Amino acid sequence: MIRTKRDLTKAVLLVTPSIVLVSIFVYGFILWSLRTSVSAWQGIRPDYTFVGLRNYIHLFQSTRFQIDLWNTAYFTLFFIATCIVVGFVLAFLINRNIRGEGVFRTVYLFPMALSFIVTGVVWRWMLNPTFGVNIILENLGFPSDWGWYTDPTRIGGFHVALTSLILAASWQFAGYTMAIYLAGLRSIPYEVIESARMDGATEIMIVRKVVLPMLRSITLSAVVVLGHISLKIFDLVMAMTGRGPRFATDFPGVFMFETTFTGNRYGEGAAISIVMLVMVALIIIPYLVHVFRQETHE
Amino acid sequence: MTLRRVVVFGVMALLLVPFSAMAAGEGEEEERVEEGLEIVTWWTAGGEAEALAALIDVYRQRYPDVEVMNSTVAGGGGSQARGVLASRMVGGRPPDTFQVHGGAGIIGTWVVDDFMEPVTHILEDNDWMGVFPEDVIEIISYEGEIYSIPVNIHRSNVMWYNIGVFEEHNLNPPQSLAEFFEVAEQLQAAGVTPLALGGTDGWEPTHLLESVLLAELGPDAYRGLWDGTTAWDGSEALAALSTFVDMLDYITADQSAITNIDAAEYVAEGQAAMTVMGDWVHGFYLAIGLEPGEDYGWMPTPGTQGNFIMLTDTFGLPKDAPNPTNVRRWLTVVASREGQDTFNPIKGSIPARTDADRDKYDVYLLSAMDDFARDSIVPSLAHGAAAEVGWMSSINDVVTFLVEDKDIETAAADFQSLADQYVR
């Protein structure tokens, strides 16, 4: 709490540099990207001639970008769902005071210490159709002609090749989801569960009626954190699959990078990044509003 | 001190930082004498880094007082280097000289936008115009001036094949596209993948396509694709696209998962019989201990005999380069016979000059040099010599669809609309 004028001065002095830097390097550059996205800039020399929404129209007409948006939607959906389910189950099992809890917790959390680049390279080799896990499957007598991320098959708008990326990304983040669920589970007062048990609730009912509702805010944070990772996904894709067959594993981030830095089409590249920003904002802003409301309530 | 004054003071103090840095920079600028030479490249791998170091040694022997700074930017097949370069050039702090693909790669990106000085005089003053093939001079020129000096030549239209596989199946390497399909059919029936093709980096299918376009169109019509005189949706181009699509029936199943080097490895191991790739594959085969002419053979991509699709690494002189005299000396070394004969045997490429010392080159390079001196030379699409990078990356996108959809009509229409957009 600010008590004196002196404290106030100190506080302002402390936050000023970060406010200045953030407003230049975050918000200033967002505005700059916005301006670039409605400009004719193509080639190295900046050209800010205003062209209205031309870049955006061009973008949404492009088949590649439409595929990218669908890929993002499917990837986000399945990646979050997998992490939440696997993470919760792991947390629930570990929370039952099993022996060697610390070991399991560390093992599951460990992938998070890796960068997406490492994960991508490792999974690219493992899922390579000619010398990856297919060989193990073959030796065990299972069907072994999986194309993994090279499979161009589509089911509706869903590219089967995406499952490989979902697998790799979930492997990396299920442990993190487990960790936050574990923290959530530990914060549920034991009396609550005990009294439910006294009232004759089965274990499944306790999970469904007591535990899950009390973990709702944890789930929400997990969705937001995982969601903003998956909407911006870039490094994993670059390291693991590239654009894939017929852009089966292409994402807006990859498209943006190629358009801007290999194609020198800065206007279109900026338009892609603005679309990505809007997508992330759509989940982050409601969350921030929600959190902010909660805080003012308390 | 009131709160407001504190805030104002804080902001002002922060704003001063960049200005003071700038002031310091300007001071240095005034009293500079030319003592350095900064070279930006993306040559980081074994042979190429050594080749550059050897070339720099030649320069150092001639100009021992110049401090040469070798600024290599690793990663992304040059895309990282190009990113760094773009920000430095636009920001007004260009390096002295930099590696750039000759042809449309430098012209479309740097020359048209007026970032480069012409360097025609380097060749003229030394009377070297005649030792570079005319086709090459044309590819690296823009409006009558040369803007970069080629240090090497790589060939794109080479088909590498596993000699053992062909012998085992009693087949001869195909000389024409028609023969290619016959041979491919027999190899397929025998359980060998006929054609290894990569795809992770997005340009590999385009690399095959440029050979097929050349085979079907011939050199003049192929050149016409880049200046608008050949229609992409004309009957000849459609025939080429159709041949390309037919060839895809014979490629590796994991095409999208492998790189061009992986594809070459499939051929080395005998999993696949042939691959169409640039002659850096030769360097790769030597590095893994294969014997040229015994383990692997090479020939122009079927149907492209007598033609040479080239790509070239070049160096240029940016406007406002800090040490232009040192750069001109560097470019002279790059263009010299000694420079080219030092660099290329190590890099595994051939010199852009036609008067090289043949004793220094191995059997593949000698055969490429002979073809280079004789053949029609056309620029490579997939490697930035034929079309500027924006056009090239859009073509790669169309090809990515073509490989899976096999819809040549749509692809031809897309190619044509890109040509309409990019032909100047």
XYZ file of C-alpha atoms in Angstrom:
722
model
C 0.000 0.000 0.000
C 1.180 3.463 -0.823
C 1.412 5.440 2.361
C 3.508 8.502 1.691
C 4.363 10.732 -1.180
C 7.909 9.434 -0.961
C 6.720 5.882 -1.565
C 4.709 7.045 -4.513
C 7.751 8.698 -6.054
C 9.770 5.535 -5.638
C 7.021 3.432 -7.118
C 6.696 5.648 -10.150
C 10.447 5.712 -10.657
C 10.525 1.945 -10.526
C 7.803 1.327 -13.082
C 8.608 4.134 -15.503
C 11.404 2.343 -17.382
C 9.332 -0.765 -17.944
C 6.297 1.250 -19.008
C 8.404 3.175 -21.498
C 10.122 0.084 -22.843
C 6.931 -1.944 -23.083
C 5.084 0.850 -24.803
C 7.823 1.185 -27.390
C 8.839 -2.408 -27.926
C 5.467 -4.089 -27.525
C 2.678 -1.662 -28.273
C 4.698 0.575 -30.558
C 5.722 -2.372 -32.670
C 2.179 -3.737 -32.743
C 1.065 -0.416 -34.194
C 3.956 -0.513 -36.622
C 2.958 -4.024 -37.765
C -0.596 -2.807 -38.141
C 0.577 0.022 -40.338
C 2.778 -2.308 -42.387
C -0.142 -4.706 -42.829
C -2.162 -2.083 -44.689
C 0.787 -0.943 -46.786
C 2.106 -1.972 -50.194
C 5.530 -2.902 -48.741
C 7.032 -5.632 -50.862
C 10.770 -5.949 -51.287
C 13.416 -4.694 -48.914
C 12.816 -0.965 -49.044
C 9.917 0.052 -46.762
C 6.930 1.392 -48.680
C 4.055 2.612 -46.544
C 1.674 3.472 -49.368
C -1.764 2.803 -47.924
C -3.570 -0.033 -49.707
C -6.462 -0.579 -47.319
C -7.328 -4.177 -46.590
C -5.771 -5.511 -49.796
C -3.221 -7.687 -47.996
C -5.909 -9.140 -45.738
C -8.250 -9.878 -48.632
C -5.426 -11.514 -50.535
C -4.571 -13.527 -47.457
C -8.040 -14.855 -46.735
C -8.440 -15.802 -50.396
C -5.249 -17.853 -50.299
C -5.829 -21.583 -49.951
C -2.680 -21.927 -47.918
C -3.885 -19.463 -45.308
C -7.294 -21.125 -45.085
C -5.549 -24.444 -44.464
C -3.370 -22.733 -41.839
C -6.406 -21.428 -39.970
C -8.098 -24.831 -39.921
C -4.844 -26.453 -38.834
C -4.560 -23.951 -35.998
C -8.131 -24.622 -34.888
C -7.754 -28.402 -34.911
C -4.309 -28.356 -33.403
C -5.393 -26.039 -30.582
C -8.476 -28.093 -29.830
C -6.766 -31.481 -29.696
C -3.575 -30.253 -28.086
C -5.437 -28.580 -25.218
C -7.821 -31.511 -24.793
C -4.970 -34.035 -24.684
C -2.931 -32.006 -22.224
C -5.903 -31.418 -19.927
C -7.038 -35.047 -19.870
C -3.576 -36.604 -19.592
C -2.392 -33.933 -17.179
C -5.393 -34.370 -14.900
C -5.189 -38.154 -14.875
C -1.464 -38.054 -14.077
C -1.999 -35.496 -11.321
C -4.880 -37.499 -9.886
C -2.847 -40.706 -9.819
C 0.245 -39.059 -8.351
C -1.881 -37.328 -5.725
C -2.876 -40.694 -4.270
C 0.395 -40.765 -2.339
C 1.950 -43.418 -4.503
C 5.462 -44.536 -3.772
C 8.176 -42.621 -5.624
C 5.902 -39.660 -6.221
C 8.846 -37.300 -6.584
C 10.367 -39.446 -9.318
C 7.171 -39.573 -11.356
C 6.512 -35.877 -10.900
C 10.005 -35.047 -12.148
C 9.861 -37.485 -15.037
C 6.565 -36.103 -16.316
C 7.541 -32.504 -15.815
C 10.932 -32.956 -17.410
C 9.945 -32.521 -21.084
C 8.938 -28.964 -20.263
C 12.587 -28.153 -19.630
C 13.308 -28.845 -23.292
C 12.797 -26.339 -26.043
C 10.335 -27.055 -28.805
C 13.286 -27.312 -31.191
C 14.708 -30.285 -29.276
C 11.293 -31.906 -29.001
C 10.724 -31.343 -32.694
C 13.985 -32.910 -33.799
C 13.550 -35.934 -31.524
C 9.978 -36.587 -32.622
C 10.828 -36.019 -36.259
C 13.269 -38.923 -36.095
C 10.983 -41.106 -33.996
C 8.024 -40.668 -36.308
C 9.950 -40.834 -39.546
C 8.000 -43.346 -41.631
C 11.052 -45.249 -42.894
C 13.270 -45.539 -39.854
C 11.196 -44.447 -36.867
C 8.802 -46.259 -34.559
C 7.356 -47.995 -37.608
C 10.304 -50.401 -37.396
C 9.454 -51.253 -33.783
C 5.803 -51.751 -34.737
C 6.846 -53.973 -37.601
C 9.027 -56.131 -35.362
C 6.173 -56.484 -32.885
C 3.861 -57.568 -35.674
C 1.627 -54.475 -35.685
C 0.601 -52.584 -38.814
C 3.663 -50.505 -39.640
C 2.894 -48.489 -42.729
C 1.949 -45.310 -40.877
C 2.868 -42.146 -42.718
C 2.756 -40.020 -39.529
C 3.464 -36.416 -40.458
C 3.977 -37.307 -44.125
C 0.430 -38.630 -44.464
C -1.540 -36.331 -46.786
C -4.915 -37.860 -45.817
C -7.673 -35.493 -44.756
C -10.775 -36.294 -42.748
C -13.041 -33.369 -43.505
C -10.757 -30.394 -42.909
C -8.573 -32.304 -40.468
C -5.149 -33.328 -41.709
C -4.140 -36.684 -40.239
C -0.502 -35.522 -40.286
C -1.358 -33.071 -37.490
C -1.670 -35.934 -35.011
C 2.127 -36.262 -34.995
C 2.510 -32.626 -33.980
C -0.266 -32.939 -31.403
C 1.500 -35.978 -29.964
C 4.852 -34.183 -29.690
C 3.404 -30.962 -28.273
C 1.235 -32.838 -25.766
C 4.186 -34.936 -24.678
C 5.954 -31.719 -23.829
C 3.097 -29.936 -22.063
C 1.053 -32.707 -20.414
C 3.579 -32.690 -17.554
C 3.155 -28.986 -17.060
C -0.618 -29.397 -16.961
C -0.110 -32.191 -14.450
C 1.977 -29.907 -12.254
C -0.624 -27.174 -12.057
C -3.423 -29.698 -11.476
C -1.344 -31.290 -8.752
C -1.004 -27.919 -7.060
C -4.759 -27.466 -7.435
C -5.515 -30.887 -6.002
C -3.249 -30.232 -3.019
C -5.120 -27.035 -2.281
C -8.483 -28.794 -1.956
C -9.081 -29.161 1.790
C -9.040 -32.802 2.733
C -12.124 -32.286 4.937
C -14.243 -31.538 1.893
C -13.386 -34.821 0.226
C -13.634 -36.690 3.525
C -17.109 -35.380 4.219
C -18.225 -36.260 0.696
C -16.953 -39.749 1.368
C -18.869 -39.834 4.690
C -21.993 -38.877 2.803
C -21.522 -42.032 0.764
C -20.158 -40.551 -2.477
C -18.205 -42.978 -4.681
C -14.697 -42.045 -5.838
C -15.974 -41.192 -9.291
C -18.693 -38.992 -7.858
C -16.158 -37.234 -5.674
C -14.033 -36.481 -8.718
C -16.966 -35.298 -10.772
C -18.943 -33.372 -8.174
C -16.261 -32.139 -5.805
C -12.776 -32.169 -7.280
C -13.439 -31.032 -10.839
C -15.650 -28.055 -9.903
C -13.040 -26.894 -7.418
C -10.374 -27.092 -10.117
C -12.317 -24.992 -12.595
C -10.069 -21.951 -12.336
C -6.995 -24.184 -12.724
C -8.471 -25.610 -15.915
C -9.154 -22.125 -17.158
C -5.551 -21.032 -16.623
C -4.316 -24.207 -18.285
C -6.517 -23.575 -21.307
C -5.276 -20.014 -21.613
C -1.607 -20.897 -21.233
C -1.797 -23.873 -23.609
C -4.032 -21.965 -25.993
C -1.645 -19.093 -26.487
C 1.188 -21.571 -27.068
C -0.726 -23.439 -29.738
C -2.063 -20.363 -31.515
C 1.459 -19.049 -31.939
C 3.065 -22.429 -32.669
C 6.143 -22.039 -34.876
C 9.388 -23.536 -33.555
C 8.014 -27.063 -33.117
C 6.684 -27.075 -36.669
C 9.886 -25.688 -38.148
C 12.012 -28.266 -36.332
C 9.732 -31.234 -36.830
C 7.721 -31.196 -40.022
C 7.992 -28.015 -42.035
C 4.983 -27.199 -44.167
C 4.158 -30.883 -44.716
C 2.470 -32.478 -47.716
C 0.015 -30.016 -49.237
C 0.530 -27.785 -46.176
C -0.860 -30.511 -43.911
C 1.287 -29.248 -41.049
C 1.504 -25.593 -42.003
C 0.594 -22.858 -39.522
C 0.232 -19.087 -39.755
C 3.558 -18.600 -37.964
C 5.417 -20.612 -40.598
C 3.555 -18.855 -43.392
C 4.351 -15.483 -41.852
C 8.051 -16.323 -41.562
C 8.306 -17.530 -45.137
C 6.294 -14.662 -46.561
C 8.276 -12.014 -44.743
C 11.802 -13.339 -44.524
C 12.177 -15.568 -47.540
C 9.631 -13.876 -49.811
C 10.259 -10.242 -48.792
C 6.490 -9.619 -48.854
C 6.436 -7.519 -45.721
C 2.887 -6.168 -46.099
C 1.345 -9.620 -46.302
C 3.628 -10.956 -43.578
C 2.508 -8.180 -41.234
C -1.122 -8.960 -42.051
C -0.568 -12.590 -41.024
C 0.986 -11.538 -37.728
C -1.906 -9.190 -37.013
C -4.369 -12.036 -37.620
C -2.347 -14.170 -35.188
C -2.374 -11.374 -32.639
C -6.148 -11.104 -32.895
C -6.529 -14.861 -32.407
C -4.427 -14.803 -29.250
C -6.195 -11.662 -28.026
C -9.538 -13.427 -28.395
C -8.621 -15.854 -25.652
C -6.282 -13.729 -23.522
C -8.414 -10.609 -23.159
C -11.552 -12.348 -21.835
C -9.311 -14.209 -19.420
C -7.648 -11.035 -18.197
C -11.051 -9.387 -17.773
C -12.216 -12.404 -15.801
C -9.151 -12.380 -13.550
C -9.375 -8.643 -13.070
C -13.048 -8.904 -12.035
C -12.209 -11.635 -9.542
C -9.486 -9.492 -8.024
C -11.711 -6.467 -7.625
C -14.336 -8.661 -5.990
C -11.898 -9.784 -3.311
C 10.859 17.229 -6.854
C 7.302 16.827 -7.893
C 6.029 13.600 -9.262
C 5.602 15.061 -12.690
C 9.166 16.234 -12.850
C 10.377 12.817 -11.821
C 8.427 11.156 -14.606
C 9.602 13.673 -17.168
C 13.180 13.258 -15.994
C 12.954 9.474 -16.238
C 11.575 9.555 -19.750
C 14.100 12.122 -20.914
C 16.991 10.137 -19.463
C 15.834 7.034 -21.297
C 15.411 8.855 -24.568
C 18.953 10.133 -24.338
C 20.476 6.677 -24.435
C 20.031 5.974 -28.161
C 21.130 9.493 -29.097
C 24.344 9.283 -27.141
C 25.066 5.947 -28.822
C 24.450 7.544 -32.199
C 26.686 10.476 -31.419
C 29.502 8.131 -30.506
C 28.995 6.232 -33.746
C 29.165 9.375 -35.833
C 32.405 10.474 -34.214
C 34.032 7.213 -35.186
C 32.792 7.553 -38.728
C 34.621 10.821 -39.325
C 38.111 9.736 -38.464
C 37.919 6.320 -40.139
C 40.530 5.159 -42.532
C 39.877 2.065 -44.577
C 41.482 -0.693 -42.639
C 38.820 -3.369 -42.470
C 36.722 -5.593 -44.681
C 33.587 -7.204 -43.341
C 32.259 -10.164 -45.311
C 28.804 -11.570 -44.494
C 28.101 -15.128 -45.647
C 26.031 -18.115 -44.595
C 28.838 -20.576 -45.259
C 29.122 -22.578 -42.069
C 29.375 -26.226 -43.157
C 32.705 -28.039 -43.498
C 33.783 -27.564 -47.110
C 32.207 -24.156 -47.640
C 33.640 -22.520 -44.509
C 37.096 -23.831 -45.410
C 36.763 -22.630 -48.983
C 35.913 -19.134 -47.775
C 38.821 -19.177 -45.327
C 41.184 -20.161 -48.167
C 39.854 -17.347 -50.337
C 40.316 -14.886 -47.482
C 43.911 -16.121 -47.152
C 44.553 -15.229 -50.779
C 43.247 -11.744 -50.032
C 45.363 -11.444 -46.891
C 48.514 -12.351 -48.793
C 47.864 -9.535 -51.245
C 46.661 -6.992 -48.704
C 48.246 -7.916 -45.380
C 47.247 -4.628 -43.725
C 43.516 -5.089 -44.141
C 41.762 -6.611 -41.177
C 39.267 -9.056 -42.653
C 36.176 -9.759 -40.570
C 34.389 -12.944 -41.533
C 30.809 -12.456 -40.291
C 29.097 -15.743 -40.880
C 25.415 -15.937 -40.011
C 24.396 -19.542 -39.473
C 21.049 -21.129 -40.089
C 18.117 -21.609 -42.381
C 20.037 -22.120 -45.633
C 20.814 -18.431 -45.663
C 17.447 -17.106 -44.526
C 18.925 -16.039 -41.173
C 21.766 -14.285 -42.962
C 19.313 -12.546 -45.288
C 17.280 -11.380 -42.298
C 20.354 -9.886 -40.628
C 21.424 -8.371 -43.918
C 18.038 -6.802 -44.590
C 17.975 -5.028 -41.243
C 21.531 -3.774 -41.653
C 21.051 -2.546 -45.216
C 17.755 -0.798 -44.528
C 19.140 0.554 -41.267
C 21.996 2.194 -43.177
C 24.772 0.045 -41.705
C 25.626 -2.271 -44.600
C 28.502 -4.731 -44.347
C 31.326 -4.210 -46.830
C 30.250 -7.136 -48.956
C 27.970 -10.133 -48.664
C 27.216 -13.505 -50.229
C 24.136 -13.427 -52.428
C 22.697 -15.667 -55.124
C 23.535 -14.170 -58.488
C 20.785 -13.272 -60.907
C 17.273 -12.407 -59.778
C 18.284 -13.118 -56.172
C 20.379 -9.982 -55.960
C 18.704 -7.956 -58.692
C 15.102 -8.255 -57.470
C 16.009 -7.775 -53.829
C 18.891 -5.296 -53.806
C 19.606 -3.775 -57.198
C 16.144 -2.606 -58.266
C 15.698 -0.909 -54.909
C 19.013 0.874 -55.408
C 21.096 -0.615 -52.614
C 24.049 -1.687 -54.760
C 26.897 -0.136 -56.741
C 27.589 -1.506 -60.220
C 30.861 -3.437 -60.381
C 31.154 -3.977 -64.135
C 34.477 -2.122 -64.081
C 36.107 -4.886 -62.001
C 35.786 -7.244 -64.954
C 36.409 -4.578 -67.586
C 39.533 -3.085 -65.975
C 41.128 -6.518 -65.732
C 39.994 -7.486 -69.206
C 38.035 -10.416 -67.804
C 34.723 -9.913 -69.615
C 35.737 -12.621 -72.092
C 36.580 -15.295 -69.531
C 33.074 -15.428 -68.104
C 30.486 -17.056 -70.400
C 28.094 -14.604 -72.013
C 25.065 -16.404 -70.605
C 26.469 -15.889 -67.110
C 27.157 -12.196 -67.698
C 23.570 -11.828 -68.853
C 22.169 -13.564 -65.778
C 24.137 -11.362 -63.353
C 23.458 -8.084 -65.202
C 20.690 -5.561 -64.812
C 20.176 -2.777 -67.344
C 23.638 -3.280 -68.810
C 25.572 -3.253 -65.550
C 26.965 -6.121 -63.477
C 26.117 -5.850 -59.792
C 27.863 -8.843 -58.298
C 30.874 -11.023 -59.010
C 30.283 -14.781 -59.174
C 32.761 -16.854 -57.175
C 31.424 -20.270 -58.130
C 28.915 -22.139 -60.258
C 26.711 -24.999 -59.144
C 24.690 -27.052 -61.548
C 21.084 -27.845 -60.791
C 20.069 -30.223 -63.608
C 22.065 -33.258 -62.561
C 20.638 -36.725 -62.135
C 22.626 -38.807 -59.642
C 22.198 -42.544 -59.788
C 23.339 -45.663 -58.004
C 25.435 -47.614 -60.499
C 25.047 -50.886 -58.579
C 21.242 -50.698 -58.700
C 21.229 -50.132 -62.459
C 23.672 -52.999 -63.034
C 21.733 -55.344 -60.797
C 18.573 -54.787 -62.796
C 20.324 -54.712 -66.160
C 19.219 -51.194 -66.903
C 20.885 -48.155 -68.379
C 20.407 -44.690 -66.925
C 17.689 -42.925 -68.936
C 18.779 -40.368 -71.523
C 15.357 -38.944 -72.301
C 12.159 -38.410 -70.370
C 10.520 -41.244 -72.330
C 13.315 -43.569 -71.257
C 12.973 -42.315 -67.718
C 9.419 -43.596 -67.534
C 10.374 -47.000 -68.991
C 13.248 -47.420 -66.546
C 11.160 -46.152 -63.638
C 8.436 -48.669 -64.400
C 10.914 -51.541 -64.366
C 12.599 -50.367 -61.175
C 9.224 -49.942 -59.487
C 8.280 -53.490 -60.516
C 11.558 -54.723 -59.041
C 10.773 -53.044 -55.732
C 13.248 -50.156 -55.953
C 12.038 -46.598 -55.565
C 12.969 -45.055 -58.912
C 13.305 -41.401 -57.909
C 14.267 -40.002 -54.500
C 12.802 -36.561 -53.853
C 12.961 -34.403 -50.735
C 10.519 -31.808 -49.475
C 11.115 -30.555 -45.913
C 12.503 -27.242 -47.046
C 9.755 -26.499 -49.538
C 11.965 -26.024 -52.621
C 13.005 -29.584 -53.504
C 10.042 -30.359 -55.834
C 10.620 -26.983 -57.515
C 14.180 -28.094 -58.146
C 12.902 -31.148 -60.046
C 10.307 -29.040 -61.832
C 12.892 -26.645 -63.261
C 14.703 -29.546 -64.924
C 11.451 -30.851 -66.383
C 10.452 -27.386 -67.611
C 13.803 -27.059 -69.341
C 13.544 -30.543 -70.847
C 10.113 -29.843 -72.326
C 10.573 -26.185 -73.290
C 14.210 -25.949 -74.338
C 16.516 -23.143 -73.183
C 14.946 -20.226 -75.068
C 11.375 -20.856 -74.004
C 12.642 -21.630 -70.483
C 14.277 -18.179 -70.319
C 11.013 -16.773 -71.643
C 9.201 -17.921 -68.488
C 11.061 -15.227 -66.556
C 10.575 -12.294 -68.940
C 6.976 -12.999 -69.867
C 7.552 -14.231 -73.414
C 6.631 -17.851 -72.570
C 3.175 -18.471 -71.175
C 2.990 -20.628 -68.059
C -0.425 -21.838 -69.113
C 0.564 -22.494 -72.743
C 0.476 -25.994 -74.193
C 4.230 -26.602 -73.823
C 4.300 -25.550 -70.189
C 1.207 -27.652 -69.518
C 2.971 -30.635 -71.099
C 5.923 -30.053 -68.759
C 3.634 -29.882 -65.725
C 1.940 -33.060 -66.839
C 5.305 -34.849 -67.166
C 6.304 -33.553 -63.738
C 3.106 -34.909 -62.206
C 3.646 -38.281 -63.910
C 7.148 -38.476 -62.455
C 5.672 -38.107 -58.982
C 4.250 -41.618 -59.312
C 7.793 -42.880 -58.905
C 9.048 -40.882 -55.930
C 9.881 -41.768 -52.346
C 6.847 -42.278 -50.124
C 8.196 -40.029 -47.365
C 8.960 -37.157 -49.738
C 7.657 -34.441 -47.445
C 9.716 -35.724 -44.504
C 13.168 -35.799 -46.051
C 15.705 -33.204 -47.143
C 17.528 -33.166 -50.450
C 20.542 -34.752 -48.731
C 18.380 -37.532 -47.244
C 17.131 -38.214 -50.767
C 20.715 -38.418 -52.023
C 21.452 -40.821 -49.184
C 18.574 -43.089 -50.270
C 20.291 -43.323 -53.643
C 23.670 -43.994 -52.025
C 22.159 -46.827 -49.985
C 20.386 -48.291 -52.995
C 16.884 -47.756 -51.559
C 16.263 -45.480 -54.500
C 17.876 -45.513 -57.938
C 18.062 -41.852 -58.956
C 17.675 -38.336 -57.656
C 17.695 -34.984 -59.416
C 19.657 -32.538 -57.317
C 22.343 -29.876 -57.534
C 25.971 -30.878 -57.579
C 26.509 -30.309 -53.874
C 25.387 -33.944 -53.766
C 28.820 -34.817 -55.199
C 30.472 -33.203 -52.183
C 28.137 -35.128 -49.894
C 28.953 -38.444 -51.573
C 32.673 -37.785 -51.311
C 32.234 -36.937 -47.649
C 30.541 -40.271 -46.916
C 33.339 -42.115 -48.712
C 31.724 -43.085 -52.018
C 33.746 -43.462 -55.186
C 32.595 -41.320 -58.124
C 32.081 -43.394 -61.276
C 31.973 -46.630 -59.291
C 29.373 -46.202 -56.566
C 27.477 -43.369 -58.172
C 27.165 -41.878 -61.596
C 25.747 -38.626 -62.907
C 24.335 -37.146 -66.066
C 22.210 -34.182 -67.019
C 18.571 -34.658 -65.999
C 17.009 -36.720 -68.825
C 15.986 -34.427 -71.649
C 18.252 -31.541 -70.598
C 21.472 -32.625 -72.331
C 23.310 -29.673 -73.806
C 21.823 -27.346 -71.206
C 23.196 -26.197 -67.899
C 20.922 -24.809 -65.170
C 23.216 -22.717 -63.052
C 23.157 -21.081 -59.710
C 25.958 -18.986 -58.421
C 27.161 -17.424 -55.214
C 28.289 -13.890 -55.792
C 29.629 -10.911 -53.876
C 28.591 -7.318 -54.425
C 29.337 -3.810 -53.251
C 26.574 -2.137 -51.229
C 26.137 1.615 -51.479
C 27.580 3.226 -48.336
C 29.852 0.250 -47.657
C 32.358 1.530 -45.068
C 35.439 0.330 -47.009
C 34.656 0.449 -50.740
C 38.277 0.273 -51.874
C 38.870 -2.870 -49.870
C 35.686 -4.339 -51.318
C 36.825 -3.637 -54.883
C 40.079 -5.423 -54.070
C 38.076 -8.304 -52.605
C 35.906 -8.560 -55.702
C 39.045 -8.567 -57.842
C 40.406 -11.473 -55.814
C 37.029 -13.224 -56.096
C 37.007 -12.822 -59.869
C 40.666 -13.734 -60.321
C 41.789 -17.094 -61.594
C 43.802 -17.686 -58.438
C 40.820 -16.836 -56.250
C 38.419 -19.067 -58.152
C 40.879 -21.956 -58.322
C 41.491 -21.675 -54.588
C 37.847 -21.510 -53.574
C 36.109 -23.974 -55.860
C 38.049 -27.226 -55.462
C 37.395 -26.967 -51.706
C 33.766 -25.898 -52.020
C 33.063 -28.625 -54.584
C 31.841 -26.290 -57.285
C 33.244 -25.118 -60.581
C 34.688 -21.687 -61.300
C 32.584 -19.125 -63.141
C 35.641 -18.484 -65.340
C 36.337 -20.791 -68.239
C 40.157 -20.637 -67.999
C 40.627 -22.546 -64.747
C 43.582 -24.764 -63.889
C 42.110 -28.179 -64.628
C 44.638 -30.035 -62.488
C 42.908 -28.817 -59.370
C 39.482 -30.351 -60.040
C 38.169 -33.868 -59.659
C 36.438 -36.055 -62.205
C 32.900 -34.785 -61.619
C 33.911 -31.138 -61.567
C 35.887 -31.546 -64.782
C 32.850 -33.003 -66.527
C 30.730 -30.113 -65.238
C 33.357 -27.614 -66.429
C 33.318 -29.142 -69.894
C 29.528 -28.868 -70.059
C 29.624 -25.342 -68.667
C 31.976 -24.223 -71.435
C 29.816 -25.818 -74.133
C 26.179 -25.797 -73.062
C 23.391 -23.241 -73.116
C 23.375 -21.790 -69.632
C 20.064 -20.900 -68.018
C 19.307 -19.614 -64.495
C 17.931 -21.824 -61.721
C 14.446 -21.096 -60.412
C 14.664 -23.011 -57.134
C 17.880 -21.256 -56.118
C 17.045 -17.670 -56.794
C 18.797 -17.045 -60.086
C 15.755 -16.925 -62.356
C 13.050 -15.260 -60.284
C 13.167 -12.842 -57.392
C 12.580 -14.317 -53.955
C 8.941 -13.237 -53.618
C 8.080 -14.920 -56.900
C 10.173 -17.950 -56.058
C 8.562 -18.521 -52.663
C 5.085 -18.179 -54.193
C 6.015 -20.706 -56.885
C 7.147 -23.092 -54.140
C 3.687 -22.795 -52.592
C 1.953 -23.614 -55.882
C 4.284 -26.579 -56.382
C 3.488 -27.866 -52.873
C -0.186 -28.053 -53.886
C 0.668 -29.508 -57.287
C 2.614 -32.385 -55.722
C -0.436 -33.632 -53.809
C -3.374 -32.395 -55.899
C -1.759 -33.150 -59.276
C -4.059 -30.517 -60.750
C -1.997 -29.069 -63.587
C -4.679 -26.675 -64.862
C -4.954 -24.893 -61.516
C -1.182 -24.835 -61.107
C -0.665 -23.392 -64.599
C -3.218 -20.668 -63.928
C -1.575 -19.861 -60.582
C 1.890 -19.782 -62.163
C 0.636 -17.471 -64.887
C -0.983 -15.053 -62.459
C 2.282 -14.933 -60.473
C 4.168 -14.194 -63.690
C 1.693 -11.391 -64.441
C 2.395 -9.987 -61.020
C 6.198 -10.267 -61.039
C 7.452 -9.840 -64.606
C 8.774 -6.303 -64.882
